[in-house]
Backbone as CSV, one residue per row, in Angstrom:
resi,resn,N_x,N_y,N_z,CA_x,CA_y,CA_z,C_x,C_y,C_z
1,UNK,91.654,120.904,-88.377,92.226,120.282,-89.449,91.902,118.779,-89.055
2,UNK,91.157,118.083,-90.420,90.599,116.881,-90.140,92.404,115.891,-90.327
3,UNK,92.353,114.842,-89.801,93.676,114.079,-90.215,92.884,113.024,-91.297
4,UNK,93.877,112.994,-92.366,93.468,112.219,-93.378,93.854,110.732,-93.019
5,UNK,92.862,109.577,-93.493,92.835,108.238,-93.455,93.138,107.876,-94.857
6,UNK,94.387,106.723,-94.530,94.394,106.115,-96.223,93.331,105.071,-96.550
7,UNK,93.421,104.898,-97.515,92.056,104.703,-98.221,91.936,103.345,-98.138
8,UNK,92.885,102.317,-97.948,92.766,101.088,-97.512,92.569,100.406,-96.274
9,UNK,92.373,101.288,-95.169,92.230,101.374,-93.821,90.925,100.218,-93.766
10,UNK,89.843,100.834,-94.704,88.476,100.073,-94.203,88.893,98.002,-94.798
11,UNK,89.774,97.945,-95.496,90.234,96.437,-95.726,91.609,96.208,-95.280
12,UNK,92.113,96.715,-94.365,93.471,96.493,-93.792,93.498,95.098,-92.767
13,UNK,92.555,94.700,-92.838,92.537,93.230,-92.307,92.747,92.210,-93.363
14,UNK,91.864,92.299,-94.823,92.401,91.819,-95.638,93.515,91.542,-96.488
15,UNK,94.229,92.759,-96.219,95.353,93.398,-96.837,96.967,92.518,-95.804
16,UNK,96.538,92.476,-94.535,97.247,91.928,-93.826,97.123,90.351,-93.632
17,UNK,95.722,89.788,-94.274,95.826,88.552,-94.731,96.458,87.965,-95.644
18,UNK,96.281,88.494,-96.861,97.230,88.655,-97.931,98.496,88.554,-98.019
19,UNK,98.799,89.571,-97.253,100.442,89.517,-96.754,101.019,88.522,-96.120
20,UNK,100.207,88.015,-94.901,100.573,86.637,-94.141,100.874,85.380,-95.113
21,UNK,99.691,85.358,-96.307,99.587,84.364,-97.074,101.234,84.166,-97.677
22,UNK,101.031,85.529,-98.467,102.642,85.876,-99.444,103.508,85.549,-98.671
23,UNK,103.634,86.030,-97.172,104.699,85.297,-96.324,105.135,84.270,-96.364
24,UNK,104.208,83.415,-96.164,104.212,81.564,-96.054,104.572,81.244,-97.583
25,UNK,104.311,81.812,-98.658,104.852,81.760,-100.218,106.267,81.849,-100.150
26,UNK,106.672,82.548,-99.305,108.170,82.755,-99.358,109.234,81.787,-98.628
27,UNK,108.454,81.858,-97.525,108.926,80.539,-96.501,109.271,79.306,-97.392
28,UNK,107.822,79.223,-98.612,107.459,77.701,-98.772,108.607,77.931,-99.954
29,UNK,108.638,79.032,-100.571,109.881,78.951,-101.781,111.638,78.629,-101.001
30,UNK,111.691,79.196,-100.419,112.773,78.800,-99.378,112.944,77.529,-99.005
31,UNK,112.216,76.780,-98.364,111.857,75.436,-98.416,111.861,74.610,-99.435
32,UNK,111.547,74.742,-100.694,111.796,74.062,-101.664,113.226,74.355,-102.190
33,UNK,113.962,75.650,-102.043,115.138,75.300,-102.641,116.062,74.534,-101.660
34,UNK,115.868,75.087,-100.651,116.481,74.195,-98.920,116.499,72.381,-99.490
35,UNK,115.567,72.188,-100.071,115.276,70.580,-100.453,115.613,69.985,-101.813
36,UNK,115.877,71.261,-102.475,116.395,70.998,-104.081,115.362,70.626,-104.818
37,UNK,114.244,71.053,-104.573,113.315,70.346,-105.632,113.586,71.136,-106.916
38,UNK,112.557,70.158,-107.921,112.587,71.045,-109.754,112.585,72.290,-109.426
39,UNK,113.271,72.878,-110.616,113.570,74.288,-110.927,112.187,74.978,-111.596
40,UNK,111.312,73.698,-112.212,109.993,74.396,-112.803,108.766,74.196,-111.842
41,UNK,108.900,73.402,-110.614,108.057,73.567,-109.353,108.384,75.381,-108.720
42,UNK,109.751,74.888,-108.567,109.659,76.394,-107.810,109.415,77.730,-108.920
43,UNK,109.787,77.791,-110.050,109.400,78.705,-110.397,108.102,79.182,-110.428
44,UNK,106.953,78.108,-110.657,105.770,77.898,-110.791,105.250,78.670,-109.253
45,UNK,105.907,78.348,-108.062,105.408,79.113,-107.300,105.949,80.527,-106.999
46,UNK,106.952,80.879,-107.424,107.600,82.140,-107.751,106.121,83.051,-108.624
47,UNK,105.826,82.421,-109.531,104.975,82.676,-110.610,103.791,83.324,-109.309
48,UNK,103.175,82.374,-108.862,102.269,82.513,-107.862,102.275,83.249,-106.712
49,UNK,103.463,83.587,-106.547,103.728,84.711,-105.051,103.460,86.249,-106.087
50,UNK,104.239,85.985,-107.210,104.189,87.396,-108.075,102.861,87.803,-108.227
51,UNK,102.046,86.977,-108.657,100.614,86.987,-108.611,99.972,87.791,-107.555
52,UNK,100.145,87.166,-106.613,99.544,87.869,-105.132,100.156,89.079,-104.711
53,UNK,101.646,89.445,-105.065,101.954,90.625,-105.025,101.362,91.438,-105.594
54,UNK,101.402,91.169,-107.408,100.474,92.202,-107.840,98.940,92.271,-107.588
55,UNK,98.312,91.205,-106.946,96.580,91.594,-106.393,97.011,92.636,-105.405
56,UNK,97.955,92.492,-104.596,98.038,93.411,-103.414,98.013,94.883,-104.060
57,UNK,99.332,95.069,-104.348,99.435,96.117,-105.473,98.607,97.186,-106.064
58,UNK,97.614,96.491,-106.947,96.644,96.908,-107.717,95.312,97.296,-106.646
59,UNK,95.103,96.412,-105.697,94.365,97.053,-104.632,94.582,98.302,-103.962
60,UNK,95.625,98.316,-103.721,96.202,99.277,-102.942,96.506,100.566,-103.827
61,UNK,96.682,100.334,-104.851,96.675,101.694,-106.269,94.857,101.788,-106.108
62,UNK,94.222,101.030,-106.222,92.672,101.263,-106.741,92.415,102.171,-105.300
63,UNK,93.159,101.737,-104.390,92.285,102.534,-103.189,92.596,103.639,-103.002
64,UNK,94.288,104.094,-103.346,94.832,105.441,-103.460,94.263,106.188,-104.311
65,UNK,93.648,105.695,-105.934,93.213,106.422,-106.623,91.870,106.962,-106.318
66,UNK,91.019,105.854,-105.391,90.098,106.247,-105.443,89.723,107.183,-103.567
67,UNK,90.428,107.328,-103.113,90.680,108.234,-101.708,91.801,109.111,-101.634
68,UNK,92.936,108.724,-101.799,93.742,109.875,-101.630,94.227,110.956,-102.714
69,UNK,93.873,110.189,-104.175,94.284,110.976,-104.868,92.837,112.091,-105.361
70,UNK,91.827,111.164,-104.980,89.869,111.760,-105.386,90.048,112.981,-104.273
71,UNK,90.521,113.067,-102.742,90.222,113.665,-102.197,91.467,115.184,-101.921
72,UNK,92.494,114.955,-102.873,93.518,115.702,-103.141,92.699,116.573,-104.037
73,UNK,92.171,115.918,-104.932,92.063,117.065,-106.283,90.332,117.664,-105.651
74,UNK,89.680,116.941,-105.010,88.718,117.926,-104.523,89.420,119.033,-103.501
75,UNK,90.554,118.939,-102.655,91.227,119.750,-101.974,91.850,120.988,-102.747
76,UNK,92.373,120.815,-104.073,92.522,121.866,-104.807,93.392,121.406,-105.982
77,UNK,93.490,122.219,-106.888,94.245,121.953,-107.918,95.436,121.659,-108.019
78,UNK,96.462,122.030,-107.383,97.785,121.769,-106.726,97.992,120.366,-106.317
79,UNK,97.062,120.097,-105.184,96.938,119.101,-104.554,96.716,117.664,-105.030
80,UNK,96.055,118.174,-105.907,95.153,117.143,-107.012,96.574,116.528,-107.908
81,UNK,97.218,117.458,-108.460,98.375,117.434,-109.525,99.569,116.541,-108.800
82,UNK,99.656,116.809,-107.527,100.602,116.341,-106.860,100.491,115.177,-106.378
83,UNK,99.423,114.820,-106.330,99.000,113.455,-105.800,98.592,112.298,-107.001
84,UNK,98.178,113.100,-108.056,98.144,112.090,-109.601,99.804,111.876,-109.972
85,UNK,100.998,112.972,-110.141,101.985,112.616,-109.999,102.632,111.636,-109.408
86,UNK,102.134,111.731,-107.957,102.628,110.896,-107.024,102.178,109.409,-107.607
87,UNK,101.359,109.162,-107.975,100.848,107.639,-108.733,100.958,107.425,-109.669
88,UNK,101.222,108.435,-110.732,101.727,108.036,-111.888,102.967,107.467,-112.010
89,UNK,104.365,108.101,-110.558,105.226,107.489,-110.563,105.433,106.236,-109.868
90,UNK,104.240,105.967,-108.952,104.192,104.465,-108.459,103.646,103.335,-109.694
91,UNK,102.837,104.126,-110.487,102.331,102.722,-111.275,103.449,102.844,-112.480
92,UNK,104.225,103.636,-112.662,105.743,103.319,-113.412,106.248,102.551,-112.669
93,UNK,106.678,102.120,-111.574,107.615,101.597,-110.614,106.982,100.330,-110.527
94,UNK,105.320,100.203,-110.631,105.110,98.741,-110.512,105.281,97.928,-112.064
95,UNK,105.238,98.691,-113.095,105.092,98.351,-114.359,106.535,97.636,-114.609
96,UNK,107.313,98.588,-114.188,108.826,98.046,-114.402,109.076,96.854,-113.594
97,UNK,108.360,96.518,-112.597,109.070,95.222,-111.599,108.682,94.043,-112.645
């Protein structure tokens, strides 16, 4: 049996770099609150961080659809349907967040 590799692995370093930047943004937001900076400036940074997280989410979703879901669909109807259901649930969570 061949072990399945996650679709994002070929871009793992890119995702890690993005997540490190987001982590830096979160520390920056903490600092802004600690320094009692202007509310709108903090909200602007929250918006930027949210967009960065959304970009990571969409990238991972794209990888999942093109690799995991496509591989499952090729493996058989039941496997394909299960992965599609899983993807729909993930998309629903993303839309609600």
